[in-house]
Coordinates of C-alpha atoms and ligand atoms in Angstrom, one line a residue:
Chain V
M1 CA 71.8 134.7 -3.3
S2 CA 70.7 136.7 -0.2
R3 CA 73.2 136.7 2.5
K4 CA 72.7 137.7 6.1
K5 CA 75.6 139.9 7.2
P6 CA 77.2 138.4 10.4
R7 CA 77.4 140.7 13.3
R8 CA 80.9 141.7 14.3
R9 CA 82.5 139.7 17.0
N10 CA 85.3 140.4 19.3
N11 CA 88.3 138.4 18.2
L12 CA 90.7 139.4 21.0
G13 CA 90.3 136.1 22.8
Y14 CA 91.0 134.2 19.6
Y15 CA 94.1 136.3 18.8
I16 CA 95.6 135.8 22.3
K17 CA 94.7 132.1 22.3
E18 CA 96.3 131.5 18.9
G19 CA 99.3 133.7 19.9
V20 CA 99.9 131.6 23.0
S21 CA 99.4 128.3 21.3
S22 CA 102.0 129.4 18.6
I23 CA 104.5 130.1 21.5
F24 CA 104.1 126.6 22.7
T25 CA 104.3 125.0 19.3
H26 CA 107.7 126.5 19.0
G27 CA 108.8 126.0 22.6
F28 CA 112.5 126.1 21.9
M29 CA 112.6 129.2 19.7
S30 CA 110.2 130.9 22.1
F31 CA 112.4 130.0 25.0
A32 CA 115.5 131.3 23.0
S33 CA 113.7 134.6 22.2
V34 CA 112.8 135.1 25.8
V35 CA 116.3 134.3 27.0
I36 CA 117.7 136.8 24.5
I37 CA 115.3 139.5 25.6
I38 CA 116.1 138.8 29.3
A39 CA 119.8 139.0 28.5
C40 CA 119.3 142.3 26.7
L41 CA 117.2 143.8 29.5
V42 CA 119.4 142.6 32.3
I43 CA 122.5 144.1 30.6
M44 CA 120.6 147.2 29.9
G45 CA 119.3 147.3 33.4
S46 CA 122.8 146.8 34.8
F47 CA 124.1 149.7 32.8
L48 CA 121.2 151.8 33.9
L49 CA 121.9 151.1 37.5
V50 CA 125.6 151.9 37.1
A51 CA 124.6 155.1 35.3
L52 CA 122.2 156.0 38.1
N53 CA 124.9 155.4 40.7
V54 CA 127.5 157.4 38.7
N55 CA 124.9 160.2 38.3
D56 CA 124.5 160.1 42.1
L57 CA 128.3 160.5 42.4
V58 CA 128.3 163.4 40.0
E59 CA 125.6 165.1 42.0
D60 CA 127.6 164.6 45.1
A61 CA 130.6 166.0 43.3
E62 CA 128.5 169.0 42.3
A63 CA 127.5 169.5 45.9
R64 CA 131.2 169.5 46.9
N65 CA 132.6 171.2 43.9
Q66 CA 132.2 174.8 44.9
V67 CA 133.6 177.7 43.0
V68 CA 135.2 180.6 44.8
A69 CA 135.0 184.1 43.4
F70 CA 137.6 186.5 45.0
I71 CA 136.6 190.1 45.2
D72 CA 138.8 193.1 44.3
D73 CA 140.7 194.5 47.3
S74 CA 139.6 198.0 46.6
L75 CA 136.0 197.2 47.4
T76 CA 134.7 197.7 50.9
E77 CA 133.0 194.9 52.7
E78 CA 129.6 196.6 52.0
E79 CA 130.4 197.0 48.3
A80 CA 131.6 193.4 48.1
R81 CA 128.4 192.1 49.7
G82 CA 126.5 194.1 47.1
L83 CA 127.8 191.9 44.3
E84 CA 125.7 189.0 45.6
F85 CA 122.8 190.0 43.4
Q86 CA 124.9 190.0 40.2
I87 CA 126.5 186.7 41.1
L88 CA 123.2 185.0 41.8
A89 CA 121.9 186.3 38.5
T90 CA 124.7 184.5 36.6
N91 CA 123.6 181.5 34.6
N92 CA 124.2 178.1 36.3
V93 CA 124.8 179.7 39.7
Y94 CA 122.7 177.8 42.3
D95 CA 123.7 179.6 45.5
A96 CA 126.3 182.0 46.7
T97 CA 127.6 182.6 50.2
F98 CA 129.6 185.7 51.2
V99 CA 132.7 185.0 53.2
T100 CA 134.6 188.0 54.7
R101 CA 138.4 188.1 54.5
D102 CA 138.4 187.7 58.3
E103 CA 136.3 184.5 58.2
A104 CA 138.4 183.1 55.4
F105 CA 141.6 183.7 57.5
Q106 CA 140.1 182.1 60.5
A107 CA 139.0 179.1 58.5
F108 CA 142.5 178.8 57.0
V109 CA 144.1 179.0 60.4
A110 CA 141.8 176.3 61.8
T111 CA 142.8 173.8 59.1
H112 CA 146.6 174.4 58.7
E113 CA 149.7 173.8 60.8
E114 CA 151.3 176.6 62.8
A115 CA 154.4 176.7 60.6
E116 CA 152.6 177.5 57.5
L117 CA 151.0 180.5 59.1
D118 CA 154.3 182.2 60.1
N119 CA 154.6 184.6 57.3
L120 CA 151.0 185.0 56.6
D121 CA 149.3 188.3 56.7
E122 CA 145.6 188.6 57.1
E123 CA 145.7 191.1 54.3
V124 CA 146.5 188.3 51.9
F125 CA 142.9 187.1 52.2
R126 CA 140.2 188.7 50.3
H127 CA 136.5 188.9 50.6
R128 CA 134.9 186.1 48.6
F129 CA 131.8 184.3 47.5
V130 CA 131.5 180.5 47.8
I131 CA 129.3 179.5 44.9
D132 CA 127.4 176.3 44.2
L133 CA 126.6 175.5 40.6
D134 CA 123.5 173.9 39.1
N135 CA 125.6 171.7 36.7
I136 CA 129.3 171.2 36.9
A137 CA 129.4 170.3 33.2
Y138 CA 129.3 174.1 32.5
M139 CA 131.8 175.0 35.1
Q140 CA 134.3 176.7 32.8
V141 CA 131.7 178.9 31.1
T142 CA 130.3 179.9 34.4
L143 CA 133.7 180.8 35.7
D144 CA 134.3 183.0 32.6
R145 CA 131.0 184.8 33.2
L146 CA 131.7 185.4 36.9
L147 CA 135.0 187.0 35.9
M148 CA 133.2 189.5 33.8
I149 CA 131.4 190.9 36.8
P150 CA 133.2 194.2 37.8
G151 CA 134.7 193.7 41.2
V152 CA 135.3 189.9 40.8
D153 CA 139.0 189.7 40.6
A154 CA 139.7 186.0 40.3
V155 CA 138.0 182.7 40.5
R156 CA 139.1 179.3 41.7
A157 CA 137.6 175.9 41.0
D158 CA 138.5 172.3 40.4
V159 CA 137.6 172.2 36.8
A160 CA 139.6 169.0 36.3
I161 CA 137.6 167.0 38.9
A162 CA 134.4 168.3 37.5
D163 CA 135.4 167.5 34.0
F164 CA 136.4 164.0 35.0
F165 CA 133.1 163.2 36.5
V166 CA 131.2 164.7 33.7
S167 CA 133.1 162.9 31.0
F168 CA 132.8 159.6 33.0
R169 CA 129.1 160.1 33.0
N170 CA 129.1 160.9 29.3
V171 CA 131.1 157.9 28.4
I172 CA 128.7 155.7 30.4
V173 CA 125.8 157.2 28.6
V174 CA 127.3 156.6 25.2
V175 CA 128.4 153.0 26.0
F176 CA 124.9 152.4 27.4
I177 CA 123.2 153.6 24.3
A178 CA 125.5 151.6 22.0
I179 CA 125.1 148.4 24.0
V180 CA 121.4 148.7 24.4
G181 CA 121.0 149.5 20.7
V182 CA 122.9 146.4 19.6
L183 CA 121.1 144.2 22.1
M184 CA 117.7 145.5 21.0
L185 CA 118.6 144.9 17.4
I186 CA 119.6 141.3 18.2
S187 CA 116.4 140.8 20.2
V188 CA 114.2 142.2 17.4
F189 CA 116.0 139.9 15.0
I190 CA 115.6 136.8 17.0
I191 CA 111.9 137.5 17.8
S192 CA 111.2 138.3 14.2
N193 CA 112.8 135.0 13.2
T194 CA 110.8 133.0 15.7
I195 CA 107.7 134.5 14.4
K196 CA 108.7 133.9 10.8
L197 CA 109.2 130.3 11.7
A198 CA 105.7 130.2 13.2
T199 CA 104.2 131.7 10.1
F200 CA 106.1 129.3 8.0
D201 CA 104.9 126.4 10.1
R202 CA 101.3 127.5 9.7
R203 CA 101.5 128.5 6.1
E204 CA 98.9 125.9 5.1
E205 CA 96.5 127.1 7.7
I206 CA 97.2 130.7 6.6
A207 CA 96.5 129.8 3.0
I208 CA 93.2 128.3 4.1
M209 CA 92.4 131.4 6.1
R210 CA 93.0 133.6 3.0
M211 CA 90.9 131.3 0.9
V212 CA 87.9 131.6 3.1
G213 CA 88.2 135.4 3.2
A214 CA 90.2 136.3 6.3
R215 CA 91.4 139.9 6.4
N216 CA 95.1 140.7 6.6
W217 CA 94.8 141.7 10.2
F218 CA 92.9 138.7 11.3
I219 CA 95.8 136.6 10.1
R220 CA 98.4 138.9 11.5
W221 CA 97.1 139.6 15.0
P222 CA 97.9 136.2 16.6
F223 CA 101.5 136.7 15.5
I224 CA 101.6 140.2 16.9
F225 CA 100.4 138.8 20.2
Q226 CA 102.9 136.1 20.0
G227 CA 105.8 138.7 19.9
F228 CA 104.1 140.9 22.4
I229 CA 103.7 138.1 24.9
L230 CA 107.3 136.9 24.4
G231 CA 108.5 140.5 25.0
L232 CA 106.5 141.0 28.1
T233 CA 107.5 137.6 29.5
G234 CA 111.1 138.5 29.0
A235 CA 110.6 141.9 30.7
V236 CA 109.0 140.4 33.8
V237 CA 111.6 137.7 34.3
A238 CA 114.4 140.1 33.6
F239 CA 113.1 142.5 36.2
G240 CA 113.1 139.7 38.8
I241 CA 116.7 138.7 37.9
Q242 CA 117.8 142.3 38.0
W243 CA 116.3 142.9 41.4
G244 CA 118.0 139.8 42.8
M245 CA 121.3 140.5 41.2
Y246 CA 121.4 144.1 42.4
G247 CA 120.5 143.2 45.9
V248 CA 123.4 140.8 46.2
L249 CA 125.8 143.2 44.5
V250 CA 124.8 146.1 46.8
D251 CA 125.2 143.9 49.9
Q252 CA 128.8 143.1 48.8
I253 CA 129.7 146.7 48.1
V254 CA 128.3 147.9 51.3
R255 CA 130.1 145.1 53.2
L256 CA 133.4 145.7 51.5
S257 CA 133.3 149.4 52.0
G258 CA 132.4 149.1 55.6
G259 CA 129.0 150.7 55.0
N260 CA 130.0 154.3 54.9
M261 CA 132.2 155.0 51.8
I262 CA 129.6 154.4 49.1
Q263 CA 125.9 154.7 49.3
P264 CA 124.5 152.8 46.3
V265 CA 121.1 153.8 45.0
S266 CA 118.4 151.6 46.5
F267 CA 116.5 149.4 44.1
Y268 CA 113.2 150.3 45.6
E269 CA 113.8 153.9 44.6
V270 CA 114.2 152.9 41.0
A271 CA 112.0 149.8 40.8
N272 CA 109.0 151.6 39.2
M273 CA 111.2 153.2 36.6
M274 CA 113.0 149.9 35.9
I275 CA 109.8 147.9 35.5
S276 CA 108.4 150.5 33.2
I277 CA 111.5 150.6 31.1
F278 CA 111.7 146.8 31.0
M279 CA 108.0 146.4 30.0
G280 CA 108.3 149.2 27.5
T281 CA 111.4 147.7 25.9
G282 CA 109.9 144.2 26.0
F283 CA 106.7 145.5 24.3
V284 CA 108.6 147.5 21.6
V285 CA 111.0 144.6 20.9
G286 CA 108.3 142.0 20.8
T287 CA 105.9 143.9 18.7
L288 CA 108.5 145.3 16.4
G289 CA 109.9 141.8 15.9
S290 CA 106.6 140.4 14.9
A291 CA 105.7 143.4 12.8
I292 CA 108.9 142.9 10.8
A293 CA 108.2 139.2 10.5
I294 CA 104.7 139.7 9.0
R295 CA 105.2 143.0 7.2
N296 CA 105.5 141.7 3.7
Y297 CA 104.9 138.1 4.3
L298 CA 101.3 137.9 5.4
K299 CA 99.2 139.3 2.7
V300 CA 95.8 138.1 1.7
Chain N
M1 CA 78.4 135.6 -11.9
I2 CA 81.8 135.1 -13.4
I3 CA 83.0 137.2 -16.4
M4 CA 86.4 136.7 -17.9
K5 CA 87.2 139.0 -20.8
D6 CA 90.2 138.5 -23.1
V7 CA 92.2 137.2 -20.2
Q8 CA 95.9 136.5 -20.6
K9 CA 98.1 135.2 -17.9
A10 CA 101.9 135.0 -18.1
Y11 CA 103.7 133.8 -15.0
D12 CA 106.9 135.6 -13.8
N13 CA 109.0 132.9 -15.4
G14 CA 107.5 133.8 -18.8
T15 CA 105.1 130.8 -19.1
R16 CA 102.0 131.9 -20.9
A17 CA 99.3 129.9 -19.1
L18 CA 96.3 131.7 -20.7
K19 CA 96.3 133.3 -24.1
G20 CA 93.0 135.2 -24.4
V21 CA 90.2 133.5 -22.5
N22 CA 86.5 134.5 -22.6
I23 CA 84.1 132.8 -20.2
T24 CA 80.9 133.9 -18.7
I25 CA 79.1 131.9 -16.1
Q26 CA 75.6 133.0 -15.0
D27 CA 74.3 132.9 -11.5
G28 CA 72.9 129.5 -10.7
E29 CA 74.7 127.7 -13.5
F30 CA 76.7 124.5 -13.3
A31 CA 79.8 124.2 -15.5
F32 CA 82.6 121.8 -16.0
L33 CA 86.0 123.1 -16.9
V34 CA 88.0 120.4 -18.7
G35 CA 91.3 120.1 -20.5
P36 CA 94.6 118.3 -20.4
S37 CA 97.2 118.8 -17.8
G38 CA 98.9 122.1 -18.2
S39 CA 96.1 123.6 -20.3
G40 CA 95.5 126.4 -17.7
K41 CA 92.6 125.2 -15.6
S42 CA 94.2 125.9 -12.3
T43 CA 95.3 129.2 -13.5
I44 CA 91.7 130.1 -14.1
I45 CA 90.8 129.0 -10.6
K46 CA 93.6 131.1 -9.2
L47 CA 92.4 134.1 -11.2
L48 CA 88.9 133.7 -9.9
T49 CA 90.1 133.4 -6.3
A50 CA 92.4 136.5 -6.8
E51 CA 95.4 134.5 -5.9
V52 CA 97.0 135.8 -9.1
A53 CA 96.1 138.8 -11.2
P54 CA 95.6 138.7 -15.0
T55 CA 98.3 140.0 -17.2
E56 CA 95.8 141.3 -19.7
G57 CA 92.0 141.5 -19.8
S58 CA 89.6 141.6 -16.9
V59 CA 88.1 139.2 -14.4
R60 CA 84.8 139.9 -12.6
V61 CA 83.5 137.6 -9.9
N62 CA 80.2 138.2 -8.1
G63 CA 80.4 141.9 -8.7
Y64 CA 84.1 142.4 -7.8
L65 CA 86.5 143.4 -10.5
L66 CA 89.7 141.5 -9.7
D67 CA 92.3 143.1 -12.0
R68 CA 93.6 145.5 -9.3
I69 CA 91.6 144.6 -6.3
R70 CA 92.5 145.9 -2.8
N71 CA 93.2 143.5 0.0
R72 CA 90.1 144.4 2.0
K73 CA 87.8 143.8 -1.0
K74 CA 89.7 140.7 -1.9
S75 CA 88.7 139.2 1.5
M76 CA 85.1 140.2 1.0
M77 CA 85.1 138.8 -2.6
R78 CA 86.4 135.5 -1.3
R79 CA 83.6 135.3 1.2
T80 CA 81.2 135.0 -1.8
L81 CA 83.2 131.9 -2.9
G82 CA 83.5 128.4 -1.6
V83 CA 86.7 126.7 -2.9
I84 CA 87.4 123.0 -3.0
F85 CA 90.7 121.3 -3.9
Q86 CA 91.9 117.9 -4.9
D87 CA 93.9 117.6 -1.7
F88 CA 91.1 118.7 0.6
R89 CA 93.3 121.2 2.4
L90 CA 91.9 120.6 5.8
I91 CA 93.8 121.7 8.9
E92 CA 95.2 118.4 10.3
K93 CA 95.4 119.5 14.0
K94 CA 91.8 120.8 14.1
S95 CA 88.7 118.6 14.5
V96 CA 86.2 118.1 11.7
Y97 CA 83.9 120.5 13.5
E98 CA 86.6 123.1 14.0
N99 CA 87.7 122.9 10.3
V100 CA 84.3 124.0 9.3
A101 CA 83.6 126.4 12.2
F102 CA 87.0 128.1 11.5
A103 CA 85.9 129.3 8.1
M104 CA 83.0 131.1 9.8
R105 CA 85.1 132.4 12.6
V106 CA 87.4 134.0 10.1
T107 CA 84.5 136.1 8.8
G108 CA 83.7 137.4 12.2
A109 CA 80.6 135.2 12.8
R110 CA 79.2 134.8 16.3
E111 CA 79.6 131.7 18.2
R112 CA 75.9 131.1 18.4
E113 CA 75.5 131.3 14.6
I114 CA 78.5 129.0 14.2
Q115 CA 77.0 126.4 16.5
K116 CA 73.8 126.5 14.5
R117 CA 75.2 126.5 11.1
V118 CA 78.1 124.0 11.2
P119 CA 76.0 120.9 12.1
Y120 CA 73.5 122.0 9.5
V121 CA 76.1 122.0 6.6
L122 CA 77.8 118.9 7.9
D123 CA 74.4 117.2 7.7
L124 CA 73.8 118.8 4.2
V125 CA 77.0 117.2 2.8
G126 CA 75.9 113.8 4.2
L127 CA 78.8 113.4 6.7
N128 CA 77.9 110.8 9.3
V129 CA 81.0 110.7 11.5
D130 CA 82.0 112.0 14.9
T131 CA 82.8 115.6 14.2
D132 CA 85.4 115.7 17.1
R133 CA 87.6 113.4 15.0
R134 CA 90.6 114.7 13.1
P135 CA 90.7 114.8 9.3
D136 CA 93.4 112.0 9.1
E137 CA 91.0 109.6 10.8
L138 CA 88.6 110.0 7.9
S139 CA 88.4 108.4 4.5
G140 CA 89.2 110.5 1.4
G141 CA 85.5 110.8 0.5
E142 CA 84.7 111.9 4.0
Q143 CA 87.5 114.4 4.1
Q144 CA 86.2 115.9 0.8
R145 CA 82.8 116.2 2.3
V146 CA 84.2 118.2 5.2
A147 CA 85.9 120.4 2.6
V148 CA 82.6 120.9 0.8
A149 CA 81.0 121.7 4.1
R150 CA 83.6 124.3 4.8
A151 CA 83.1 125.8 1.3
L152 CA 79.4 126.0 2.0
V153 CA 79.4 127.2 5.5
N154 CA 79.5 130.9 4.7
N155 CA 76.6 130.5 2.3
P156 CA 78.7 131.5 -0.8
S157 CA 77.0 132.4 -4.1
T158 CA 79.6 130.4 -6.0
I159 CA 81.4 127.1 -5.5
I160 CA 84.7 126.6 -7.3
A161 CA 86.2 123.1 -7.3
D162 CA 89.7 122.3 -8.7
E163 CA 89.8 118.5 -9.4
P164 CA 87.7 117.7 -6.4
T165 CA 87.6 114.0 -7.2
G166 CA 91.3 113.6 -8.2
N167 CA 92.1 111.7 -5.1
L168 CA 88.9 109.6 -4.8
D169 CA 87.8 106.2 -6.2
P170 CA 85.1 106.3 -8.9
V171 CA 82.2 105.6 -6.5
R172 CA 83.2 108.4 -4.1
S173 CA 83.9 110.7 -7.1
L174 CA 80.4 110.2 -8.3
E175 CA 79.0 110.9 -4.9
I176 CA 80.9 114.1 -4.6
M177 CA 79.8 115.2 -8.1
M178 CA 76.2 114.5 -7.1
L179 CA 76.6 116.4 -4.0
L180 CA 77.9 119.4 -6.0
E181 CA 74.9 119.0 -8.3
K182 CA 72.6 119.0 -5.3
I183 CA 74.2 122.2 -4.0
N184 CA 73.8 123.8 -7.5
E185 CA 70.1 122.8 -7.4
L186 CA 69.8 124.6 -4.1
G187 CA 70.8 127.8 -5.9
T188 CA 74.6 128.0 -5.8
T189 CA 76.7 128.6 -8.9
V190 CA 79.1 125.7 -9.4
L191 CA 82.3 125.5 -11.5
V192 CA 84.1 122.2 -11.4
V193 CA 87.5 121.6 -12.9
T194 CA 88.2 118.0 -13.9
H195 CA 89.8 115.9 -16.5
E196 CA 87.8 112.8 -15.7
R197 CA 85.8 112.4 -18.8
D198 CA 83.7 109.5 -17.6
L199 CA 82.4 111.6 -14.8
V200 CA 81.6 114.6 -17.0
D201 CA 79.7 112.3 -19.4
R202 CA 77.4 111.2 -16.6
F203 CA 76.0 114.7 -16.2
E204 CA 74.0 116.8 -18.7
K205 CA 76.0 120.0 -18.0
R206 CA 77.8 122.8 -19.7
V207 CA 81.4 121.8 -20.5
I208 CA 84.1 124.4 -21.2
A209 CA 87.1 122.8 -22.8
L210 CA 90.5 124.4 -22.5
D211 CA 93.7 123.5 -24.4
N212 CA 97.0 125.3 -24.3
G213 CA 95.6 128.4 -22.7
R214 CA 92.6 128.8 -25.0
V215 CA 89.0 127.8 -24.8
I216 CA 88.5 125.4 -27.6
S217 CA 84.8 124.5 -27.0
D218 CA 82.0 125.6 -24.7
G219 CA 78.6 124.1 -24.6
M220 CA 76.3 121.3 -23.4
R221 CA 78.3 118.1 -23.4
G222 CA 80.8 119.7 -25.7
Y223 CA 83.8 117.8 -24.4
V224 CA 86.4 117.5 -27.0
I225 CA 88.6 114.5 -26.8
H226 CA 92.2 115.4 -27.3
E227 CA 94.8 113.3 -28.9
Q228 CA 97.0 113.6 -25.8
E229 CA 94.3 112.2 -23.5
K230 CA 93.5 109.3 -25.8
A231 CA 97.1 108.3 -25.5
T232 CA 97.2 108.6 -21.7
P233 CA 93.8 108.0 -20.2
T234 CA 93.5 109.5 -16.8
E235 CA 91.6 106.7 -15.1
Ligands
ADP401 N1 103.2 129.5 -10.5 C1 103.6 129.2 -11.7 N2 104.7 129.7 -12.2 C2 105.1 129.4 -13.5 N3 104.4 128.7 -14.3 C3 103.2 128.1 -13.9 C4 102.8 128.4 -12.5 N4 101.6 127.7 -12.4 C5 101.3 127.1 -13.5 N5 102.3 127.4 -14.4 C6 102.3 126.9 -15.8 O1 101.2 127.4 -16.5 C7 100.6 126.4 -17.3 C8 99.2 126.1 -16.9 O2 99.2 125.5 -15.6 P1 97.9 125.1 -14.8 O3 97.0 126.3 -14.9 O4 98.3 124.7 -13.5 O5 97.3 124.0 -15.7 P2 96.3 122.8 -15.3 O6 95.6 123.1 -14.0 O7 95.3 122.8 -16.5 O8 97.1 121.5 -15.3 C9 101.5 125.2 -17.2 O9 102.4 125.3 -18.3 C10 102.2 125.4 -15.9 O10 103.5 124.8 -15.9
MG402 MG1 95.6 122.0 -12.2

């Protein structure tokens, strides 16, 4: 029998419509999935904001954590100044400022009590470079390198403080990854179950679709859209909640600290990044959840 | 065209439903497939619709070899078939119109073609009800007409019906059989599974009789009366 081949038709509207209707058919499960995604994203977002603030602190510490390289007494001021090039060429050195022994003595005098200065000879002071680092995580290595420069006699730095900030940041990152990982797994699991339930509910309809010659993807797309829409809905709501929560929290911190101690990162600075991360995560979690649900289950 | 060659089918639990079946149905033919309950009739339907694969032998339907068919081809093959079941299998939450239109939508047909074709087939099957109604507001005979319309809507070359009159009274049953006969006269191959002997006897058609997984007779009005069915008549 001759058969006119039907022209291809754009099914996007159908897929979205079916996906949305499937969401409302399982109102409670859909609601639960969205709540889980929101919880996941808000916890993730909170950690991210903490991490961003800690990172800010570390950068502050980096700015304040200067390394001092003392120059050998036998070098003249001219010779000592000449070391600047070698010091700047050292890895991880961001900037170096030469301080003469005289300037160092004057600075010391300015900040210390008269009594302490009694037995102090200007000769005790040495020419020095005050050095800023790129990354305080590599402070110890950098110190070792600086010491290898001929003419550098000794170095001084607060490795302990640097280490503290760096390990604090590292711990936050590890905890962040672990928590986010677990939360994402839970979200994927819940979404995938919601969608499995939807496919189970519509199994007769799906059987009929198969019987009349639907392709695998024609059957699958509505469920992919279902997961996708759940994920994105969660992301948008979570972003709103995060925004509100952070605003309140920052207000409290600023008020308690009198407005000068701590300068939290402003939400507006990170809003674009946050919404992108939320949408991205919502998309991945939603789509992955539905993909898992239909992977082996929906075959023609 | 349907060609089953030395087909055996054993289910996962070990049940041997078919034990070497050979059936050829030419384009444009009308055939009844009869046999007692459990003889393997539905297994043949499931093989023809590629719901299950044969354990041995080969099955060819409208040019598609179904032994190890790929998903994409399976969908295309099914579009050459119209399948009708005893329990109608309509989607309860869709209207009569949507139930039929849906089958076209699945194949990627355009809305304009759908709007032209659906009323045409609903008319062809003799359904005179408001097509916005839901299937559960219709009588059994009307529901089966909707199912026939759905089977026809994609203009299949073959109609396969598994006990299409099993849930209908004798008058409606006869009407559905006559409808299938009319569809066959319009050029479509028709294979009807039934164990209602009275009905088969009213038509001068080819009858393939199955028992215990084997074809025991095949020919014009060649319906063999089984001991088992004498004891427990089905009507
Ligand atoms: N999915 C299945 N799994 C295991 N055994 C099955 C399955 N379907 C059918 N059978 C068995 O296969 C045999 C043939 O069944 P079927 O083809 O449904 O017969 P009919 O339609 O003629 O009543 C029966 O013994 C039945 O119990
Ligand atoms: Mg059966």
